[in-house]
Structure formats: structure tokens, C-alpha cells
CSV table of C-alpha atoms in Angstrom, one decimal:
chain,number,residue,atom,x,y,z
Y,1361,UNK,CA,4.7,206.5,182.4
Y,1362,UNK,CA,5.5,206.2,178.9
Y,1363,UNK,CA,8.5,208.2,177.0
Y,1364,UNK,CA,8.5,210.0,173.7
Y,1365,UNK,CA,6.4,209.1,171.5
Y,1366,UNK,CA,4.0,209.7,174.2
Y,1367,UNK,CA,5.4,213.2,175.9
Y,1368,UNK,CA,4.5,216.2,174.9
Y,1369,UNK,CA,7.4,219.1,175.3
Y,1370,UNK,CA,7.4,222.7,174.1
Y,1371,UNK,CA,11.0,223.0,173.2
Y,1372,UNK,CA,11.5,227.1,173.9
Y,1373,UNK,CA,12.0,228.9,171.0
Y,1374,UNK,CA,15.4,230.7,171.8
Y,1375,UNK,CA,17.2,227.1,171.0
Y,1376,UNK,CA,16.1,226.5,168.0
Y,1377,UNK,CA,17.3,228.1,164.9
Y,1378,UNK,CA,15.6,230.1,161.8
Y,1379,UNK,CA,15.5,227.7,158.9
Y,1380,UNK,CA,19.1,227.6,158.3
Y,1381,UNK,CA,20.2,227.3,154.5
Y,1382,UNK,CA,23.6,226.6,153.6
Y,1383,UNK,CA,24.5,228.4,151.1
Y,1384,UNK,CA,21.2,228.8,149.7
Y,1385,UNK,CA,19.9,227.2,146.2
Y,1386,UNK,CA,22.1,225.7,144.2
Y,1387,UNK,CA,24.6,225.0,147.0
Y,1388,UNK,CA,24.8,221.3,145.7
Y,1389,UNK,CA,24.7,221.3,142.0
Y,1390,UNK,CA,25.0,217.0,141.8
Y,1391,UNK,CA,22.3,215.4,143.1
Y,1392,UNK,CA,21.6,211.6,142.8
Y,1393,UNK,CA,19.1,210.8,140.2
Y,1394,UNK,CA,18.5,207.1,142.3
Y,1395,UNK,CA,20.0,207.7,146.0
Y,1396,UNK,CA,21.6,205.2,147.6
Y,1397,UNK,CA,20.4,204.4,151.4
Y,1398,UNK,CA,23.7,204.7,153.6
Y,1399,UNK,CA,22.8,205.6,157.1
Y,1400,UNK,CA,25.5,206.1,159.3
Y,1401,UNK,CA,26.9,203.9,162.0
Y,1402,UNK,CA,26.6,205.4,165.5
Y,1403,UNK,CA,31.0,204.5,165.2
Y,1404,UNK,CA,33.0,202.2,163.0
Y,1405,UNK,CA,34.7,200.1,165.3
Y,1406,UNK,CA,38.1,201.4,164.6
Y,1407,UNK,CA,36.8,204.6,165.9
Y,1408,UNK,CA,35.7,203.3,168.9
Y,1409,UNK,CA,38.9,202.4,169.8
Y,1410,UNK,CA,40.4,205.2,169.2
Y,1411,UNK,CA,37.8,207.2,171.5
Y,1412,UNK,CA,38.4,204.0,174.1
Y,1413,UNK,CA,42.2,205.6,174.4
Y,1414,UNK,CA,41.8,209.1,174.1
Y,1415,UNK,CA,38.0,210.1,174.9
Y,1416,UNK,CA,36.4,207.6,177.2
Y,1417,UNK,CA,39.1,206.7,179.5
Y,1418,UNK,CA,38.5,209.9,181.3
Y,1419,UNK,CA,34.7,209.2,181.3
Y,1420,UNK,CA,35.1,206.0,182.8
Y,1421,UNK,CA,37.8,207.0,185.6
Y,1422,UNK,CA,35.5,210.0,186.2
Y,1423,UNK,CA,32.2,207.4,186.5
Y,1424,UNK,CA,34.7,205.4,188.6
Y,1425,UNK,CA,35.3,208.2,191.1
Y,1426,UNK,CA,31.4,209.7,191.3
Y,1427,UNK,CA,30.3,205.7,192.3
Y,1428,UNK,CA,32.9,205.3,194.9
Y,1429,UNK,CA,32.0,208.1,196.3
Y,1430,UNK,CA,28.5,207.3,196.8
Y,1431,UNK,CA,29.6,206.6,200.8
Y,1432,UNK,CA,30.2,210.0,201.9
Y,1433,UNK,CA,27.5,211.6,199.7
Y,1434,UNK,CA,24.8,209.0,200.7
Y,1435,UNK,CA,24.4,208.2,203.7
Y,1436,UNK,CA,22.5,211.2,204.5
Y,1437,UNK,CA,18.3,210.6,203.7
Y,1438,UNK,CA,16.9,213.9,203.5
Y,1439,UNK,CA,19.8,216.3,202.2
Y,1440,UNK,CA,20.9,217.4,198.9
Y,1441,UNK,CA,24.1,215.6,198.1
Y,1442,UNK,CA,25.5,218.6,196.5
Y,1443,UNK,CA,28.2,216.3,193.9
Y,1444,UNK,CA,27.4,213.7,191.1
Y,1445,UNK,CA,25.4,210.7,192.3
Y,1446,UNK,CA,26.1,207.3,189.4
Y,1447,UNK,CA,25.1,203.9,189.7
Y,1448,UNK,CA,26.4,201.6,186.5
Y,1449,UNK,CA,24.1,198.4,186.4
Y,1450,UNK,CA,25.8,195.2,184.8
Y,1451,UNK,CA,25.8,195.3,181.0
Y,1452,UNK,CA,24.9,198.9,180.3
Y,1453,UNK,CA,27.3,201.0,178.0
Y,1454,UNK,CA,30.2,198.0,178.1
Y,1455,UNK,CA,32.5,198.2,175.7
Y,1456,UNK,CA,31.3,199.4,173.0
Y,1457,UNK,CA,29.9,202.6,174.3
Y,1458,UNK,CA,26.5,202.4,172.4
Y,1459,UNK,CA,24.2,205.2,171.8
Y,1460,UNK,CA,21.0,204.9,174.3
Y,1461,UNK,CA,18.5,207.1,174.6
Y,1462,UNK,CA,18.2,209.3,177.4
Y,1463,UNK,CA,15.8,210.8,180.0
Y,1464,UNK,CA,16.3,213.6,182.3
Y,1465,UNK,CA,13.8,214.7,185.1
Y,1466,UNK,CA,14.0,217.1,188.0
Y,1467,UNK,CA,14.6,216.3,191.8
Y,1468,UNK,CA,14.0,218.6,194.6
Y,1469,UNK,CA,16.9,218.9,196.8
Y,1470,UNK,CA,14.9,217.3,199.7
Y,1471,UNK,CA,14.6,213.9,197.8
Y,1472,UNK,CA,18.1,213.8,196.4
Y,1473,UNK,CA,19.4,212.1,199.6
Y,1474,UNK,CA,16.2,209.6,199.6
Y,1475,UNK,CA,16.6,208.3,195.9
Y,1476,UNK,CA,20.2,208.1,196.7
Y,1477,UNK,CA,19.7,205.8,199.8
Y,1478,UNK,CA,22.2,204.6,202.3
Y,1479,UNK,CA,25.7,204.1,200.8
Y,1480,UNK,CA,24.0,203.8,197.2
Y,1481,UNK,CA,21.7,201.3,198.0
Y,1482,UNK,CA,18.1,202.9,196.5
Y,1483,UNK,CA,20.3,204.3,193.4
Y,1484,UNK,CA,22.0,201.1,192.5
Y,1485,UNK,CA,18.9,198.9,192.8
Y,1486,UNK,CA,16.8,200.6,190.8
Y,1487,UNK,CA,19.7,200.6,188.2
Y,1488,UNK,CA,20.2,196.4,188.4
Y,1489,UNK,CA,16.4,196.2,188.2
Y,1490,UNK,CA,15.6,198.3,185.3
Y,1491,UNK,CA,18.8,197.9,183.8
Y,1492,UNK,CA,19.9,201.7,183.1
Y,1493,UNK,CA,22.5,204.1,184.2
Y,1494,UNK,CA,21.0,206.5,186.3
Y,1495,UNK,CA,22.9,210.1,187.5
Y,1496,UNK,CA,22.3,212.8,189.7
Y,1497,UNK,CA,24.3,216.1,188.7
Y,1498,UNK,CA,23.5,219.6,189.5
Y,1499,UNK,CA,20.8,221.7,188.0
Y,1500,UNK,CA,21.6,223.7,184.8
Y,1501,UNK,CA,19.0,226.3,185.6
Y,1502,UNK,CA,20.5,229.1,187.6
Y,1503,UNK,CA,17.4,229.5,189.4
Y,1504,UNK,CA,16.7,226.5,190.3
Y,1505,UNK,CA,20.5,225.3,190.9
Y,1506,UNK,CA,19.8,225.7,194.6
Y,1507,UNK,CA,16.5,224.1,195.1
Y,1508,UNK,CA,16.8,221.0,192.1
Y,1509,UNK,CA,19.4,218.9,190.6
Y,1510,UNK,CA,18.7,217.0,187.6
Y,1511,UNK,CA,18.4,212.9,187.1
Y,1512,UNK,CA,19.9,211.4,184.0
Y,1513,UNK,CA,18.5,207.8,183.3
Y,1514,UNK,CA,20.1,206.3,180.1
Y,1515,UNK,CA,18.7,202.5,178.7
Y,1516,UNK,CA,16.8,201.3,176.2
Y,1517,UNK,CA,13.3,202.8,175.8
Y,1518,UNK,CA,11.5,200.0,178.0
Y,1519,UNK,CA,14.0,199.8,180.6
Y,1520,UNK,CA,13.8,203.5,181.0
Y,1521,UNK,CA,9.8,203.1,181.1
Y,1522,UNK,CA,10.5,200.3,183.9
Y,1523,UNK,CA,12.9,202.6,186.1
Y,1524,UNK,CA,10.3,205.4,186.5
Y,1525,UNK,CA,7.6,202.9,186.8
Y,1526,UNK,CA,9.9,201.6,190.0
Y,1527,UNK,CA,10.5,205.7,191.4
Y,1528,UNK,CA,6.8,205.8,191.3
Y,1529,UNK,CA,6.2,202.9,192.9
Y,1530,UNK,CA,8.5,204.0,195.7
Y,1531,UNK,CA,8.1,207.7,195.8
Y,1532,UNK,CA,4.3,208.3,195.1
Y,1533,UNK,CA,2.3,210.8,193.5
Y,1534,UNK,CA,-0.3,211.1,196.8
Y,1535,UNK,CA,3.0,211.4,199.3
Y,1536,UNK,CA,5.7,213.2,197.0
Y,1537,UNK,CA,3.7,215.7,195.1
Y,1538,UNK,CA,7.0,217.8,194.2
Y,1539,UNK,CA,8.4,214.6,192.3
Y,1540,UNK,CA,6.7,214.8,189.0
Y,1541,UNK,CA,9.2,212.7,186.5
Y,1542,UNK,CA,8.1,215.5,183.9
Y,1543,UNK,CA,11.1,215.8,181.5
Y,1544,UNK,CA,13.5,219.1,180.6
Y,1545,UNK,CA,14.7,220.3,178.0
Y,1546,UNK,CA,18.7,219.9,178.2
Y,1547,UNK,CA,20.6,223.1,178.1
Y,1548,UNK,CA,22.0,224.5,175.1
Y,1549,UNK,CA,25.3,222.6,174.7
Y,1550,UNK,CA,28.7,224.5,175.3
Y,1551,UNK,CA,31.1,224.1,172.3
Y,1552,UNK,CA,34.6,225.1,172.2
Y,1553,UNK,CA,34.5,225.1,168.5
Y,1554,UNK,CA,32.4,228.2,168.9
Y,1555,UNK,CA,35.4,229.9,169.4
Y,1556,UNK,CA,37.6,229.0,166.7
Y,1557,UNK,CA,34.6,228.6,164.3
Y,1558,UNK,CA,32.1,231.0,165.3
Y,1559,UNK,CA,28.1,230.0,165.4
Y,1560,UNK,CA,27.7,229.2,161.7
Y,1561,UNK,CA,28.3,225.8,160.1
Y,1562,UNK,CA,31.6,224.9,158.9
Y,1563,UNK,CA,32.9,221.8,156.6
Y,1564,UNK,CA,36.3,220.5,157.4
Y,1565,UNK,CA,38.4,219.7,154.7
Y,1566,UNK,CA,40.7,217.8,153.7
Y,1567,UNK,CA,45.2,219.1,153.2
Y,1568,UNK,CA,45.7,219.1,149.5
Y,1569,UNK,CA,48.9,217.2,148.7
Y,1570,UNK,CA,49.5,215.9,152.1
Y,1571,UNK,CA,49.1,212.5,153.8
Y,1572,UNK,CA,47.1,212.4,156.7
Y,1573,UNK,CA,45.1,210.0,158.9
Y,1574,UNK,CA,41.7,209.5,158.1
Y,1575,UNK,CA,38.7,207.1,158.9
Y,1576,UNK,CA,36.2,205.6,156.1
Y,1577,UNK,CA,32.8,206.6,157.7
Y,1578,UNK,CA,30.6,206.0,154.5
Y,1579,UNK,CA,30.8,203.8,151.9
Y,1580,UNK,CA,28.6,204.2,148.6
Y,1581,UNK,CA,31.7,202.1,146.4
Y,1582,UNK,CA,34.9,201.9,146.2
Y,1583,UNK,CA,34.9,205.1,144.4
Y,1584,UNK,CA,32.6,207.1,146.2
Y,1585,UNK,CA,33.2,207.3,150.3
Y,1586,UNK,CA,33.0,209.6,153.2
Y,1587,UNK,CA,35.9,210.1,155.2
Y,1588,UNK,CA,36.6,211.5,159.2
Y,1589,UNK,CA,39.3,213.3,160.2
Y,1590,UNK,CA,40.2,211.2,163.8
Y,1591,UNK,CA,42.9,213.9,164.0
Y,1592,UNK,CA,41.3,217.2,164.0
Y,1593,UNK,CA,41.0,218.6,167.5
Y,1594,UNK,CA,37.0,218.6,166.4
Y,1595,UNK,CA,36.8,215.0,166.2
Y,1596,UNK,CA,36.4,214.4,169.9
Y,1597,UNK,CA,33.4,216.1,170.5
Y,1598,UNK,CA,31.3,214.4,168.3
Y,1599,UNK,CA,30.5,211.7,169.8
Y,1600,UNK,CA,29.2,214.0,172.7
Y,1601,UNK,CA,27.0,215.9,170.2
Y,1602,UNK,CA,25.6,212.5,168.9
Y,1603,UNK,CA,24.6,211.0,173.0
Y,1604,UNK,CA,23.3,215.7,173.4
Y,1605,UNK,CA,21.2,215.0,170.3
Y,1606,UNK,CA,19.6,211.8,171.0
Y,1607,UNK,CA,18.6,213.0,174.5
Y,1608,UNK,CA,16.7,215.7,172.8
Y,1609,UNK,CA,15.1,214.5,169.6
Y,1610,UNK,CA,14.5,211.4,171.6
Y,1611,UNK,CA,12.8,212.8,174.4
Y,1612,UNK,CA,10.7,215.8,172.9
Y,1613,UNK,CA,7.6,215.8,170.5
Y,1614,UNK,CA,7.8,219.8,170.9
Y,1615,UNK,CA,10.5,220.3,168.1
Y,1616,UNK,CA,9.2,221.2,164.4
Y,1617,UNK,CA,9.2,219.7,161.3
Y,1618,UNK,CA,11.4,221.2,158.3
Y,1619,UNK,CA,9.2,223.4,156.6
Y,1620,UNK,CA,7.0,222.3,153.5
Y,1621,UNK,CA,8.1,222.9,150.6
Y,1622,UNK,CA,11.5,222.2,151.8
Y,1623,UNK,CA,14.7,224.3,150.6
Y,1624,UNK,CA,17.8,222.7,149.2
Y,1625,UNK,CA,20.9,223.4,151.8
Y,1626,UNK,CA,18.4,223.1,154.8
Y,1627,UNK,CA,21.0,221.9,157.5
Y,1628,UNK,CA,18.4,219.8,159.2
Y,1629,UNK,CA,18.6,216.6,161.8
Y,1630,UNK,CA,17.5,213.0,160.6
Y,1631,UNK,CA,16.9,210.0,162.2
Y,1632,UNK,CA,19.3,206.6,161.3
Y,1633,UNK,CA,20.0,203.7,163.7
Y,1634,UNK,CA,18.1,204.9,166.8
Y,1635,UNK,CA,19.8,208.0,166.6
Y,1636,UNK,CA,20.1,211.6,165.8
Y,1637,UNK,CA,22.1,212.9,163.8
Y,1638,UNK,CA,22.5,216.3,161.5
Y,1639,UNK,CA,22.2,216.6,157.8
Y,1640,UNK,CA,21.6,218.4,154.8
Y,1641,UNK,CA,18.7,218.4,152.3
Y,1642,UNK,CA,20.0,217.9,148.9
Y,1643,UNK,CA,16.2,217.5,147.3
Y,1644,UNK,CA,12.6,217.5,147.9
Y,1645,UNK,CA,9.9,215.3,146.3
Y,1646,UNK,CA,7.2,217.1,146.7
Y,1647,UNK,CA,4.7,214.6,145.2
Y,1648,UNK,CA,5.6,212.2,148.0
Y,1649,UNK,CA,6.8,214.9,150.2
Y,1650,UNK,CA,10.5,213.1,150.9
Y,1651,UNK,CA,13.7,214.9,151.4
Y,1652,UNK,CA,16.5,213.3,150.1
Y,1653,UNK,CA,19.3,213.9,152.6
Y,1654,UNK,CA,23.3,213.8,153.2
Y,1655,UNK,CA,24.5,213.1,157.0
Y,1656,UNK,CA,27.0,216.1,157.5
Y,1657,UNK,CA,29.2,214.4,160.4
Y,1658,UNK,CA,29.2,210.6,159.2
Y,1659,UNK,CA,28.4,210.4,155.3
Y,1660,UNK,CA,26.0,208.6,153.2
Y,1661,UNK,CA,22.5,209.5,151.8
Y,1662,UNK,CA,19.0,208.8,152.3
Y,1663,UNK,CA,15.3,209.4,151.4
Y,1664,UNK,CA,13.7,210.2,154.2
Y,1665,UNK,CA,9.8,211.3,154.7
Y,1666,UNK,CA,9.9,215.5,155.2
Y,1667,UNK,CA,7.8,214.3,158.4
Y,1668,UNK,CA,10.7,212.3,160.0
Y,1669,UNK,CA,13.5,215.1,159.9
Y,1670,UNK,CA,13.5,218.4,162.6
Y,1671,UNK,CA,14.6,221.9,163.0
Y,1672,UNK,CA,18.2,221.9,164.5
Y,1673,UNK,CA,18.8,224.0,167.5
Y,1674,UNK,CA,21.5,226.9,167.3
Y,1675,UNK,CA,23.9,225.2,169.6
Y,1676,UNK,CA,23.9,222.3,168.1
Y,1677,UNK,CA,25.2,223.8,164.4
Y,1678,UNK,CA,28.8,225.6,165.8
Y,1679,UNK,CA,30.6,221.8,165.3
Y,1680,UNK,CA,32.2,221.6,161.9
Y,1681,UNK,CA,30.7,219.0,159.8
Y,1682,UNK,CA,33.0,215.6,160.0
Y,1683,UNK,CA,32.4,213.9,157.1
Y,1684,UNK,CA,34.4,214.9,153.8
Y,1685,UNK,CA,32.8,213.5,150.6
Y,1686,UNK,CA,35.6,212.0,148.0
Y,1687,UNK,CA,36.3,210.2,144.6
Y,1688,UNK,CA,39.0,207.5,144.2
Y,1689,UNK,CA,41.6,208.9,141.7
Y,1690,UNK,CA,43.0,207.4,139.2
Y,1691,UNK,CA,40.6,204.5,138.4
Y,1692,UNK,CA,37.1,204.0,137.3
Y,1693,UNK,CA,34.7,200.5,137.2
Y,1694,UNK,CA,36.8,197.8,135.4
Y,1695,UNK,CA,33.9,197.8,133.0
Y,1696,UNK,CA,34.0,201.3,132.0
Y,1697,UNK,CA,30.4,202.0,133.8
Y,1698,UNK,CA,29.7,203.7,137.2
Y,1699,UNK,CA,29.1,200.2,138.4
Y,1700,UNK,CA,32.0,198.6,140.6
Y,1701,UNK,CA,32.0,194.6,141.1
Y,1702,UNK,CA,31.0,192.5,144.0
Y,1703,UNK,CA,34.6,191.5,144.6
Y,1704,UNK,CA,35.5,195.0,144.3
Y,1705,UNK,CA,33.2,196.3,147.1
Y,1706,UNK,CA,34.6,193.2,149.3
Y,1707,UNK,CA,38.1,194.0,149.1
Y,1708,UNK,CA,37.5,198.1,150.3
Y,1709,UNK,CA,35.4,197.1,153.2
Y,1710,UNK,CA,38.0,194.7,153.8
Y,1711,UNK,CA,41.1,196.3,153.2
Y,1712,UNK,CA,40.1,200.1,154.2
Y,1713,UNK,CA,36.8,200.4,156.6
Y,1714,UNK,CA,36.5,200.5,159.9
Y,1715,UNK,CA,40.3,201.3,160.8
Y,1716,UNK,CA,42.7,204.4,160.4
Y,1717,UNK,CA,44.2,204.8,157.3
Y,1718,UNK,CA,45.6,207.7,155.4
Y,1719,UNK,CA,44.3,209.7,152.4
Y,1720,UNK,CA,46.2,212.5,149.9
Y,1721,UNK,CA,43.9,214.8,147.9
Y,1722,UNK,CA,45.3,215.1,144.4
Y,1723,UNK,CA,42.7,216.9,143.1
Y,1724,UNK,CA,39.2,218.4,142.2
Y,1725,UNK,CA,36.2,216.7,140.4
Y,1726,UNK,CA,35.7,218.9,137.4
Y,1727,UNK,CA,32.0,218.6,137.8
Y,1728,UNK,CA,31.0,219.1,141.4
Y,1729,UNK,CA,34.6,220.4,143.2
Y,1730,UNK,CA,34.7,217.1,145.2
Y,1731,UNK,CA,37.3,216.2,146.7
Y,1732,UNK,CA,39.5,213.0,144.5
Y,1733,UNK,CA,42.0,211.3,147.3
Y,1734,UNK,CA,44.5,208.4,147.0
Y,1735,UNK,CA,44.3,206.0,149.9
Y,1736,UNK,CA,46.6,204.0,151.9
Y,1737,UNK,CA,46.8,201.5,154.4
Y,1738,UNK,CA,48.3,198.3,155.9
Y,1739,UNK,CA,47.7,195.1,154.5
Y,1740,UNK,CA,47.6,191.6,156.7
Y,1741,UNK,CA,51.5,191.7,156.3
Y,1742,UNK,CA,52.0,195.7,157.4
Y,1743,UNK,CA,53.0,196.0,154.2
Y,1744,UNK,CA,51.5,199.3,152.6
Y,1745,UNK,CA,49.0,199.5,149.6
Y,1746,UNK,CA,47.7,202.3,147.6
Y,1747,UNK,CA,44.1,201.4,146.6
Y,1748,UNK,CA,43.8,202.6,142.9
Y,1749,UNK,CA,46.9,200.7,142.4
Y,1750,UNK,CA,46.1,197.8,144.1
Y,1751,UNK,CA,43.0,197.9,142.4
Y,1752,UNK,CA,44.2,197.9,138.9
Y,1753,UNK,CA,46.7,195.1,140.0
Y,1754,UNK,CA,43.8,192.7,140.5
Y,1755,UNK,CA,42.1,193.7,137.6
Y,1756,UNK,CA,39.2,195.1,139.3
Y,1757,UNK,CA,39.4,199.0,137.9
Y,1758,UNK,CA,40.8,200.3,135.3
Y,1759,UNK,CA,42.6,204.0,134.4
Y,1760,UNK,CA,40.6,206.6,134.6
Y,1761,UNK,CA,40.1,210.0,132.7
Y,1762,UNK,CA,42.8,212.5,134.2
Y,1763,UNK,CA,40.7,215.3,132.4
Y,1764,UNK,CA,38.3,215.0,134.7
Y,1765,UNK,CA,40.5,215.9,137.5
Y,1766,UNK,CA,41.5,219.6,138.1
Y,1767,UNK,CA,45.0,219.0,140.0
Y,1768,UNK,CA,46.9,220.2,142.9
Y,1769,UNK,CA,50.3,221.4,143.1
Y,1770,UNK,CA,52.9,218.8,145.0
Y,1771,UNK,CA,53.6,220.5,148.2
């Protein structure tokens, strides 16, 4: 059985949304004239272990509890087990919690008990062979809640391929008819945001005139970046809209393309890295029929094919976008152009990606409203550094134009 390029899914129309345009034209008067490919990473590693402490440390004592109680749950070979059924092989998700795609199928309750296997023993070996995380969990579909649960195998692609290759090896077509590895569709996902929020797309902004902790997501130069709030009671769920997204976009063929010509403000989802993630279309080529897009949760831009991006579902737009665009105040390019040095570019990726440092808006771009921040952070002897500042000290910037900055009153 092959996966998704090869599976056909009607996704049902309820979930997805009515071309959604934010703002409608216009909504994003500055546009690149020559974009600049930045796809997002799946999570700098400073982020990661920041979810390590305060995210996935529940997810892993709460793996930890549904494996060690594969004993009582197991044992039984014909029954439904009724709880959460996980087998972790060796290797898979360590660490660095990396994105994977995902495949979920149905099980009749009479089969549950028989993929399970005494004490484990089915589940776990077909986990060390293919080399996947496989879980059991109860069925989202009310009416089917008492008759199916649903199995969760996450890998890569080929090791996914290989563990249903192994189920249908041991649990045939000719002898377990009612087995038929078909995927579904996941449910539409429950977000708490919804409440404060409501259902229509929200950006987070940044305090004006106040310090606060922030992560560099996005990089175009030193003077250009996309920052993350780690902070904001938001933050946490993305990372589970990023592994909800990737199980659907990954999984389904049934999902439509944006719609040709494509509108400006189109709040779409884009591919990048293996994974899913949502954007905005900021213009259309329609020559070469490419979208030139801006991830809304992580930052950066790319040029994408209008063929390659999808229709977002309605659930999956109630989030607040993550990723705050910003300028670098007070300097410019020590040459005077909109082109930073090499050495430059070093020293910020150095100096201020990848970890948690803090940002103060001072003010507005006169030209497109965005955001201009100071930064700060903690050099190699915890001693604190302002960027600009540091910056103009090694001769690498020089003063910008302060009339191109509408400012903010000093709180």
C-alpha cells in the first residue's frame, strides 16, 4: 500500500473554508520586487527547548503512562481495549521532536485486542520493525466511537509504507475483510483560542515601548527578521497545529488548490521542509502561475507554484498568526544600500537566532506600518548588547534616517 501521493481522499466540504481573504486587496501594500526564499524551520532549537520544559514533558510522561499500561489493556486478544494503546520504537521522535508525517486508519473494536497482542507484543514489534510510532486512541466519530477506534502510525513516508505492508501481511484482506487500512480524515481540531479570538484570523503583535521575550524565527538580514512571541499563552499550541496539519495535507490528495487567478491576502497553506504550514499570498505571477507567499506562524517568503499551495480548513485559521515581521531601528547597511555584509549576517545568526532574546518596538515604518524593534540579548560573557549599537560599534551599520520612523510614546 502506498501513502499520499498515491491516496485519493475527498476531504468533506464542511472543513474547509470559503477562499478566505485577509483584508482583501491592497492588504499588503510592500511587496518584494525579487523575493527572498526563507522557508521556515519546523523549530529553532532554542524553541525546542523551551517546548522540552513546558510542552513536551507532559507528552512524554503521558506516552510513558499509555506504554506501561499496555499489561492490563493487552492481554485480552479479541476485545476492544477501551484506553490509549502506544508503542515508541528506538530512535523515533528523540530529542528533537521532529515533524513526521502521519497516518491514521480505522480498527474495528474486535481487532483492537489482536493488533495489540499479549502484553504489547504485536504493537511493539511492528513498531521496532518498521520503525514508527504507532497509537490506538478512541474514535472521533460519535457513531462509530462504539464500534472503531482509530490507529495513528507516525515515521517517515517508507517506514509508514513498511508498517501497513507488515498489518497486511499479518491481518489479511481474504480473512479480515473489516480491516481495510483506508485513511480518515482527522477531525476538525479544537482550539482554545477560538474563544478569546473568535474563528477569524488574528496577527499578534508586538507591546509598543516594552521589553519582552521574543524568538528570531526568520531571518531575511540583520535588518529585516520575523520574530515569535515564546510567551504568549498562543505559543504552545503551535506546534500541535504544525504535527494536525502535516497529518492532513500529508495524507489527502482530496484538498483544492487556491483558486486561479489567485487573490492577494488569500490566507492559504504552503509546503516548506516536509511540512505544512499556513501563509499568505502577497502576489500572483500569472504568466508562470506562482504565488509569492509569507508563512504567517514562522516568517520568511517564498515563490511557490499556485499548484503546490491548498485551501485551509476553518479550524485550522482560529490560531493567531505567530510570526511578527520587523525592521532594525536605528541603523541601515554600513554602505548606505539595502545590502548588509557577510560579516554582518554572521554576527545576527550568531549573536541573536535560535535563542530567547528580548525586543522593544520604538516605532512604525513610515512606508508599510511595520513594526521597527530594538534587540537585546546576552553575549558569551552574559553581558547584555543592544544590536543597532553593537552594530555601529563594529562598524558594520551605520545611523539610519529617524524620519522614516513614526515613533511611540515611552511608556
Amino acid at each position: 500500500m502506498i501513502l499520499p501521493s498515491q491516496t485519493s481522499l475527498e476531504c468533506p466540504p464542511s472543513t474547509l473554508s470559503k477562499p478566505f481573504v485577509i483584508g482583501g486587496q491592497g492588504a499588503y501594500p510592500f511587496v518584494y520586487s525579487v523575493p527572498t526564499h526563507i522557508p521556515p524551520p519546523p523549530m529553532p532549537k532554542g524553541m525546542k527547548y523551551w517546548l522540552k520544559q513546558n510542552v513536551f514533558g507532559n507528552i512524554s510522561s503521558s506516552a510513558s503512562e499509555a506504554s506501561s499500561s499496555d499489561d492490563s489493556v493487552s492481554a485480552d486478544s479479541g476485545r476492544a481495549s477501551g484506553g490509549m494503546a502506544c508503542s515508541l520504537s528506538p530512535g523515533v521522535g528523540d530529542g528533537e521532536h521532529e515533524l513526521l508525517p502521519m497516518y491514521e486508519f480505522e480498527i474495528p473494536n474486535t481487532l483492537v485486542g489482536l493488533i495489540i497482542g499479549i502484553r504489547g507484543k504485536t504493537i511493539k514489534e511492528l513498531c521496532v520493525r518498521a520503525d514508527v510510532k504507532m497509537i490506538i486512541r478512541p474514535h472521533h466519530n460519535p457513531e462509530k466511537a462504539d464500534t472503531h477506534q482509530i490507529c495513528t502510525v507516525e515515521g517517515k513516508r517508507d517506514c509508514i509504507n513498511k508498517c501497513l505492508r507488515l498489518l497486511r501481511r499479518r491481518f489479511p484482506s481474504n480473512r479480515f475483510p473489516d480491516l481495510n487500512l483506508k485513511p480518515v480524515m482527522p477531525p476538525p481540531m479544537p482550539c482554545p483560542a477560538a474563544e478569546i479570538f473568535g474563528s477569524q484570523p488574528t496577527n499578534l503583535a508586538l507591546p509598543d515601548a516594552v521589553r519582552c521575550e521574543v524568538v528570531v524565527s526568520s531571518m531575511l538580514n540583520p535588518g529585516h527578521f520575523f520574530v515569535q512571541q515564546p510567551t504568549h499563552p498562543t505559543f504552545s499550541q503551535l506546534q500541535r497545529l504544525d504535527r494536525y496539519m502535516l497529518g492532513i495535507y500529508s495524507q489527502t490528495t482530496g484538498i483544492p488548490d487556491l483558486p486561479q487567478p489567485c487573490a492577494i491576502g488569500l490566507l492559504c497553506v504552503a509546503p516548506s521542509l516536509s511540512g505544512w504550514f499556513r501563509a499568505v499570498t502577497m502576489a500572483y505571477y500569472e504568466d508562470q502561475d506562482e504565488v509569492l507567499i509569507r508563512y504567517v506562524d514562522y516568517g520568511g517568503y517564498a515563490r511557490l507554484p499556485r499548484s503546490d499551495l491548498r485551501q485551509i480548513r476553518t479550524d485550522l485559521m482560529t490560531l493567531p498568526f505567530q510570526a511578527t515581521e520587523c525592521y532594525l531601528a536605528n541603523v541601515q547597511p554600513a554602505d548606505g544600500t539595502s545590502q548588509w555584509g557577510e560579516l554582518a549576517n554572521e554576527e545576527f545568526q550568531q549573536l541573536f537566532m535560535n535563542k530567547i532574546v528580548e525586543a522593544r518596538v520604538v516605532g512604525y515604518n513610515i512606508e508599510d506600518q511595520i513594526p521597527v524593534v530594538e534587540l537585546f540579548a546576552l553575549n558569551g560573557d552574559s553581558q547584555q548588547l543592544k544590536l543597532d549599537k553593537y552594530l555601529l560599534d563594529k562598524d558594520l551599520a551605520k545611523a539610519a534616517d529617524p524620519s522614516k520612523v513614526v515613533p511611540v510614546s515611552p511608556q
